[in-house]
Coordinates of C-alpha atoms and ligand atoms in Angstrom, one line a residue:
X1 CA 0.0 0.0 0.0
X2 CA 1.5 3.4 -0.9
X3 CA 1.8 6.3 1.4
X4 CA -1.1 8.1 -0.1
X5 CA -3.4 5.2 0.3
X6 CA -2.2 4.8 3.9
X7 CA -3.2 8.3 4.6
X8 CA -6.6 7.7 3.0
X9 CA -7.3 4.6 5.1
X10 CA -6.4 6.5 8.1
X11 CA -8.6 9.4 7.0
X12 CA -11.6 6.9 6.6
X13 CA -10.9 5.5 10.1
X14 CA -10.9 8.9 11.7
X15 CA -13.9 10.0 10.0
X16 CA -15.7 6.8 11.2
X17 CA -14.6 7.4 14.7
X18 CA -16.0 11.0 14.5
X19 CA -19.1 10.0 12.9
X20 CA -20.0 6.9 14.9
X21 CA -18.3 7.5 18.1
X22 CA -16.4 4.2 18.1
X23 CA -13.5 2.6 16.4
X24 CA -13.7 0.9 13.0
X25 CA -12.6 -2.7 12.8
X26 CA -12.2 -3.1 9.1
X27 CA -11.1 -1.2 6.0
X28 CA -11.5 -2.2 2.5
X29 CA -10.8 -0.3 -0.8
X30 CA -11.5 -0.7 -4.4
X31 CA -9.7 1.1 -7.3
X32 CA -11.3 3.0 -10.2
X33 CA -10.4 1.9 -13.8
X34 CA -9.5 3.4 -17.0
X35 CA -9.8 1.6 -20.3
X36 CA -6.8 1.7 -22.6
X37 CA -8.8 0.5 -25.6
X38 CA -11.8 -1.5 -26.3
X39 CA -14.9 0.5 -25.6
X40 CA -18.6 -0.6 -26.1
X41 CA -17.2 -4.1 -26.7
X42 CA -17.9 -5.8 -23.3
X43 CA -21.7 -6.0 -23.8
X44 CA -21.1 -7.4 -27.2
X45 CA -19.1 -10.3 -25.7
X46 CA -15.9 -8.8 -27.1
X47 CA -12.5 -7.7 -26.0
X48 CA -11.3 -4.8 -23.8
X49 CA -8.0 -3.7 -22.2
X50 CA -8.9 -1.9 -19.0
X51 CA -6.5 -1.1 -16.1
X52 CA -7.3 -0.6 -12.4
X53 CA -5.9 2.8 -11.3
X54 CA -4.4 4.3 -8.2
X55 CA -7.5 6.2 -7.3
X56 CA -9.8 4.4 -4.8
X57 CA -13.0 4.2 -2.9
X58 CA -12.0 3.4 0.8
X59 CA -14.5 2.2 3.3
X60 CA -14.0 1.9 7.1
X61 CA -16.6 0.1 9.2
X62 CA -17.6 -1.8 12.3
X63 CA -20.4 -4.2 13.2
X64 CA -23.4 -2.6 14.8
X65 CA -26.1 -3.6 17.3
X66 CA -28.5 -1.2 15.8
X67 CA -30.1 -3.8 13.4
X68 CA -29.6 -1.8 10.3
X69 CA -26.7 -0.8 7.9
X70 CA -25.7 2.8 8.1
X71 CA -23.5 4.3 5.6
X72 CA -22.0 7.8 5.5
X73 CA -20.6 9.1 2.2
X74 CA -18.1 11.9 2.5
X75 CA -18.5 12.8 -1.1
X76 CA -22.4 13.3 -0.7
X77 CA -21.9 14.7 2.8
X78 CA -24.9 12.5 4.0
X79 CA -25.7 9.5 6.0
X80 CA -28.1 6.8 4.8
X81 CA -29.8 4.1 6.8
X82 CA -30.2 1.4 4.2
X83 CA -33.2 -0.9 3.8
X84 CA -31.3 -3.8 2.5
X85 CA -34.3 -6.0 2.2
X86 CA -36.2 -3.7 0.0
X87 CA -33.8 -1.3 -1.9
X88 CA -36.5 0.1 -4.1
X89 CA -38.0 2.0 -1.0
X90 CA -35.0 4.4 -1.6
X91 CA -35.4 7.0 -4.4
X92 CA -33.1 6.4 -7.3
X93 CA -29.5 7.4 -6.4
X94 CA -26.6 6.3 -4.3
X95 CA -28.7 5.0 -1.3
X96 CA -30.8 2.7 -3.6
X97 CA -27.7 1.5 -5.3
X98 CA -25.9 0.8 -2.0
X99 CA -28.9 -1.0 -0.6
X100 CA -29.2 -3.0 -3.8
X101 CA -25.6 -4.1 -3.7
X102 CA -26.0 -5.3 -0.1
X103 CA -29.4 -6.9 -0.9
X104 CA -27.7 -9.1 -3.5
X105 CA -24.7 -9.8 -1.2
X106 CA -27.1 -10.8 1.6
X107 CA -28.8 -13.2 -0.9
X108 CA -25.5 -14.6 -1.9
X109 CA -24.2 -15.0 1.5
X110 CA -27.5 -16.2 3.2
X111 CA -27.5 -13.2 5.6
X112 CA -25.9 -10.0 6.5
X113 CA -25.2 -8.6 9.9
X114 CA -25.8 -5.0 10.7
X115 CA -22.8 -2.6 10.3
X116 CA -21.8 1.1 10.2
X117 CA -19.5 2.4 7.5
X118 CA -18.0 5.6 6.0
X119 CA -17.0 5.9 2.5
X120 CA -14.4 8.2 1.0
X121 CA -13.3 8.5 -2.5
X122 CA -10.4 9.8 -4.7
X123 CA -12.0 8.7 -7.9
X124 CA -13.4 11.7 -9.7
X125 CA -17.2 11.2 -10.0
X126 CA -18.9 11.4 -13.4
X127 CA -15.5 11.2 -15.2
X128 CA -15.9 7.7 -16.6
X129 CA -13.4 6.1 -14.1
X130 CA -15.9 3.8 -12.6
X131 CA -16.5 5.2 -9.1
X132 CA -19.8 3.4 -9.1
X133 CA -18.4 0.0 -9.8
X134 CA -15.6 0.6 -7.3
X135 CA -18.3 1.6 -4.6
X136 CA -20.1 -1.7 -5.3
X137 CA -17.0 -3.8 -5.1
X138 CA -16.0 -2.2 -1.9
X139 CA -19.5 -2.7 -0.3
X140 CA -19.3 -6.4 -1.2
X141 CA -15.9 -6.5 0.4
X142 CA -17.5 -5.2 3.7
X143 CA -20.3 -7.8 3.4
X144 CA -17.6 -10.5 2.9
X145 CA -15.9 -9.3 6.0
X146 CA -19.0 -9.2 8.2
X147 CA -20.3 -12.6 7.0
X148 CA -17.0 -14.4 7.0
X149 CA -18.0 -15.6 3.5
X150 CA -16.4 -14.7 0.1
X151 CA -17.2 -14.8 -3.5
X152 CA -15.0 -15.8 -6.4
X153 CA -13.8 -12.8 -8.5
X154 CA -16.2 -13.5 -11.4
X155 CA -19.2 -14.1 -9.2
X156 CA -18.4 -10.9 -7.4
X157 CA -18.2 -8.9 -10.7
X158 CA -21.4 -10.3 -11.8
X159 CA -23.1 -9.4 -8.6
X160 CA -21.9 -5.8 -8.9
X161 CA -22.9 -5.6 -12.5
X162 CA -26.4 -6.9 -11.7
X163 CA -26.7 -4.1 -9.0
X164 CA -26.0 -1.6 -11.8
X165 CA -28.7 -3.1 -14.0
X166 CA -31.3 -3.4 -11.4
X167 CA -30.7 -0.6 -8.9
X168 CA -28.9 2.1 -11.0
X169 CA -30.8 1.5 -14.3
X170 CA -27.5 1.2 -16.3
X171 CA -27.4 -1.9 -18.6
X172 CA -23.6 -2.0 -18.3
X173 CA -21.3 -4.8 -19.4
X174 CA -18.8 -6.5 -17.1
X175 CA -15.5 -4.7 -17.9
X176 CA -15.4 -2.3 -15.1
X177 CA -16.1 -4.7 -12.4
X178 CA -13.6 -7.3 -13.6
X179 CA -10.8 -4.7 -14.0
X180 CA -11.4 -3.4 -10.5
X181 CA -11.5 -6.9 -9.0
X182 CA -8.6 -8.4 -11.0
X183 CA -6.3 -5.5 -11.7
X184 CA -2.7 -5.5 -10.6
X185 CA 0.1 -3.1 -10.2
X186 CA 1.8 -2.0 -13.4
X187 CA -0.6 -4.1 -15.6
X188 CA -3.6 -3.7 -17.8
X189 CA -6.0 -6.6 -18.3
X190 CA -6.8 -8.1 -21.7
X191 CA -10.3 -9.3 -21.1
X192 CA -12.4 -11.7 -23.1
X193 CA -15.8 -10.5 -21.8
X194 CA -17.5 -13.6 -23.1
X195 CA -15.6 -16.3 -21.1
X196 CA -14.7 -14.0 -19.1
X197 CA -11.0 -14.8 -19.0
X198 CA -8.2 -12.3 -18.6
X199 CA -4.5 -12.0 -19.2
X200 CA -2.3 -9.4 -17.6
X201 CA -0.4 -7.0 -20.1
X202 CA 2.4 -5.1 -18.5
X203 CA 2.5 -1.3 -19.1
X204 CA 6.0 -0.5 -17.9
X205 CA 6.1 2.7 -16.1
X206 CA 9.8 3.3 -17.1
X207 CA 8.7 3.4 -20.8
X208 CA 5.4 5.1 -20.9
X209 CA 3.1 7.2 -18.8
X210 CA -0.7 7.4 -18.8
X211 CA -2.5 10.6 -18.6
X212 CA -6.2 10.7 -17.9
X213 CA -7.6 14.1 -19.0
X214 CA -11.0 14.9 -17.6
X215 CA -13.0 17.2 -19.9
X216 CA -15.3 18.1 -17.0
X217 CA -18.3 17.4 -19.3
X218 CA -20.4 15.3 -17.0
X219 CA -21.6 12.1 -18.3
X220 CA -24.6 10.0 -17.2
X221 CA -24.9 6.5 -18.4
X222 CA -28.5 6.3 -17.1
X223 CA -29.7 9.0 -19.5
X224 CA -30.6 6.5 -22.3
X225 CA -27.9 6.8 -24.9
X226 CA -25.8 3.9 -23.5
X227 CA -29.0 1.7 -23.4
X228 CA -29.8 2.8 -27.0
X229 CA -26.3 1.8 -28.2
X230 CA -26.6 -1.5 -26.6
X231 CA -30.0 -2.1 -28.2
X232 CA -28.6 -1.0 -31.7
X233 CA -25.8 -3.5 -31.3
X234 CA -28.2 -6.3 -30.4
X235 CA -30.3 -5.5 -33.4
X236 CA -27.2 -5.5 -35.7
X237 CA -26.3 -8.9 -34.2
X238 CA -29.7 -10.3 -34.8
X239 CA -29.8 -9.0 -38.4
X240 CA -26.4 -10.7 -39.1
X241 CA -27.7 -13.9 -37.5
X242 CA -24.9 -14.1 -34.8
X243 CA -25.4 -14.4 -31.0
X244 CA -23.3 -11.3 -30.4
X245 CA -21.3 -8.9 -32.5
X246 CA -18.2 -10.6 -31.2
X247 CA -19.0 -13.4 -33.6
X248 CA -18.9 -11.2 -36.7
X249 CA -15.8 -10.5 -38.7
X250 CA -15.4 -7.4 -40.8
X251 CA -15.7 -9.6 -44.0
X252 CA -18.9 -11.0 -42.7
X253 CA -20.3 -7.4 -41.8
X254 CA -19.4 -6.2 -45.3
X255 CA -21.0 -9.1 -47.2
X256 CA -24.2 -8.8 -45.1
X257 CA -24.4 -5.0 -45.2
X258 CA -27.7 -5.0 -47.0
X259 CA -29.3 -6.7 -44.0
X260 CA -28.6 -3.7 -41.7
X261 CA -29.7 -0.1 -41.7
X262 CA -26.9 2.5 -41.8
X263 CA -26.9 3.2 -38.0
X264 CA -26.8 -0.5 -37.2
X265 CA -24.0 -1.0 -39.8
X266 CA -21.9 1.7 -38.3
X267 CA -22.4 0.6 -34.7
X268 CA -21.4 -3.0 -35.8
X269 CA -18.4 -1.7 -37.7
X270 CA -17.1 0.0 -34.5
X271 CA -17.6 -3.0 -32.3
X272 CA -15.9 -5.5 -34.9
X273 CA -12.9 -3.2 -35.7
X274 CA -12.5 -2.2 -32.0
X275 CA -12.2 -5.9 -31.0
X276 CA -9.5 -6.3 -33.6
X277 CA -7.7 -3.1 -32.3
X278 CA -7.8 -4.5 -28.7
X279 CA -5.9 -7.7 -29.7
X280 CA -3.4 -5.6 -31.8
X281 CA -2.8 -3.1 -29.0
X282 CA -2.1 -6.0 -26.5
X283 CA 0.3 -7.5 -29.0
X284 CA 2.0 -4.1 -29.6
X285 CA 2.3 -3.4 -25.9
X286 CA 3.9 -6.7 -25.3
X287 CA 6.7 -5.6 -27.8
X288 CA 6.8 -2.1 -26.4
X289 CA 5.8 -0.9 -29.8
X290 CA 4.1 2.2 -28.4
X291 CA 4.0 4.0 -31.8
X292 CA 1.6 1.2 -33.1
X293 CA -0.3 1.1 -29.9
X294 CA -0.8 4.9 -30.1
X295 CA -1.9 4.6 -33.7
X296 CA -4.6 2.1 -32.6
X297 CA -5.8 4.5 -29.9
X298 CA -6.4 7.1 -32.5
X299 CA -8.3 4.8 -34.8
X300 CA -10.4 3.8 -31.7
X301 CA -11.3 7.4 -31.0
X302 CA -12.2 8.1 -34.6
X303 CA -14.4 5.0 -34.7
X304 CA -16.1 6.0 -31.3
X305 CA -16.6 9.5 -32.8
X306 CA -18.0 8.6 -36.3
X307 CA -19.4 5.2 -36.1
X308 CA -20.5 4.8 -32.5
X309 CA -21.2 8.5 -32.0
X310 CA -20.4 8.7 -28.2
X311 CA -17.9 11.5 -28.2
X312 CA -18.6 15.2 -27.5
X313 CA -16.7 18.3 -28.7
X314 CA -14.6 18.5 -25.5
X315 CA -13.4 14.9 -26.0
X316 CA -12.7 15.5 -29.7
X317 CA -10.7 18.6 -29.0
X318 CA -8.6 16.9 -26.4
X319 CA -8.0 13.9 -28.6
X320 CA -7.2 16.1 -31.6
X321 CA -4.7 18.2 -29.7
X322 CA -2.9 15.2 -28.4
X323 CA -2.8 13.8 -31.9
X324 CA -1.3 17.1 -33.1
X325 CA 1.4 16.8 -30.5
X326 CA 2.1 13.3 -31.8
X327 CA 5.0 11.0 -31.0
X328 CA 7.7 13.6 -31.7
X329 CA 6.2 15.7 -28.9
X330 CA 5.9 12.7 -26.7
X331 CA 2.2 11.5 -27.3
X332 CA 1.9 8.2 -28.8
X333 CA -1.9 8.1 -28.9
X334 CA -5.0 9.5 -27.2
X335 CA -8.7 8.4 -27.2
X336 CA -11.9 8.8 -25.3
X337 CA -12.2 6.2 -22.6
X338 CA -15.2 4.5 -21.0
X339 CA -18.8 5.1 -22.0
X340 CA -18.2 8.5 -23.6
X341 CA -20.6 11.5 -24.1
X342 CA -18.4 13.3 -21.6
X343 CA -15.8 12.2 -19.2
X344 CA -12.1 11.7 -20.0
X345 CA -9.6 10.9 -22.6
X346 CA -6.6 8.7 -22.0
X347 CA -3.2 9.7 -23.5
X348 CA -0.3 7.3 -23.8
X349 CA 2.8 9.4 -23.5
X350 CA 6.6 9.1 -23.3
X351 CA 7.8 8.9 -19.9
X352 CA 8.8 12.4 -18.7
X353 CA 6.9 14.2 -21.4
X354 CA 3.7 14.5 -19.2
X355 CA 4.3 18.1 -18.0
X356 CA 4.7 19.9 -21.5
X357 CA 2.0 17.9 -23.1
X358 CA -0.5 18.7 -20.3
X359 CA 0.2 22.4 -20.5
X360 CA -0.2 22.5 -24.2
X361 CA -3.4 20.6 -24.3
X362 CA -4.9 22.5 -21.4
X363 CA -4.1 25.8 -23.2
X364 CA -6.0 24.8 -26.3
X365 CA -8.9 23.5 -24.2
X366 CA -9.1 26.7 -22.3
X367 CA -9.1 28.7 -25.5
X368 CA -12.1 26.6 -26.9
X369 CA -14.1 26.1 -23.7
X370 CA -13.0 28.9 -21.3
X371 CA -11.9 26.5 -18.6
X372 CA -9.1 24.0 -17.8
X373 CA -9.4 20.2 -18.0
X374 CA -8.1 18.2 -15.0
X375 CA -5.1 16.0 -15.7
X376 CA -4.6 12.8 -13.7
X377 CA -1.3 11.0 -14.0
X378 CA -2.4 7.4 -13.3
X379 CA -0.7 4.0 -13.0
X380 CA -1.9 0.4 -12.9
X381 CA -2.9 -0.5 -9.4
X382 CA -4.7 -3.3 -7.7
Ligands
GLA1 C1 -19.3 1.9 -19.1 C2 -19.8 0.5 -18.8 C3 -18.9 -0.6 -19.3 C4 -18.6 -0.5 -20.8 C5 -18.2 1.0 -21.1 C6 -17.9 1.2 -22.5 O1 -18.1 2.1 -18.5 O2 -20.0 0.4 -17.4 O3 -19.6 -1.8 -19.1 O4 -19.6 -0.8 -21.6 O5 -19.1 2.0 -20.6 O6 -16.8 0.4 -22.9

């Protein structure tokens, strides 16, 4: 555990003592994630290359005799008494989601003792860095502790994914949860979202650096566009006669083009080509071929912009500026990351080049939007 994280754990413990007037007995944490390449592929049974990052949700807690679960969220600045047996009593929002996660955990473990907890976060909210999935994974960690039971990583990821579907109204894939649960220091995870198997891919910090640049354009996955895209992909798969777009090649898509309308065709083309790019990126990274890896990131951004239509002007400007800097200026590649329609881009840069790049990109962004983006220098964590 690094020093910063030790401080955060201590902060959560102190906050717990202040809030509940007793000492906490357990601390758990779950990292956020950034996706290097492979977006909108997970719910198409495809491939993705996410990485757990050194930004965390930290929870401190202790058993309680009060009969209910109480959670204080520092970010929200509020405490909730959770109705774990009937989460839908809570209005949509973080309380329903937390109650929902614990409801599913209680079902899985055959019971859940009462406990109190405080939650603190260093994952920027609404930035597409999976603070919500990390929150769920951390809550299940608390439930594991208080029940003395545990879940296998994939079962845990599925439980947290189900909580998003049922209690947050987001029909997400499984990438975020798997990345958070299985991530390890200095590595990204090559995920096959169908099996779901994963292989670690080293991202050596002495060669490259990862900058997550937050556009500040807030994104909300529950606003319907994400669900629309998922539906369009399913329709495209059906028209192609395959179980999921993962099963279509580019050749097949081209030869069956007449079966799809233009929107379905473009959505499918993104997914099919993105799956190929993920494999190619992982192969390039293994050979430290960062030039090629960066080129694939650019292609991914263009595909998400033109075919999948989930970028916004803020993301396009950041990606274009990074592209203009190019490898000679220290940027191998840059793309939007996560669900899109706001949030962040990720830039793969030469080690040591982060400062000048950030300054240059921020200047252009300020000129266009009258404010500065936030730059996070992240590394693979677990
Ligand atoms: C969100 C979802 C993921 C994934 C990405 C896009 O982060 O939670 O399951 O679909 O969008 O790749």
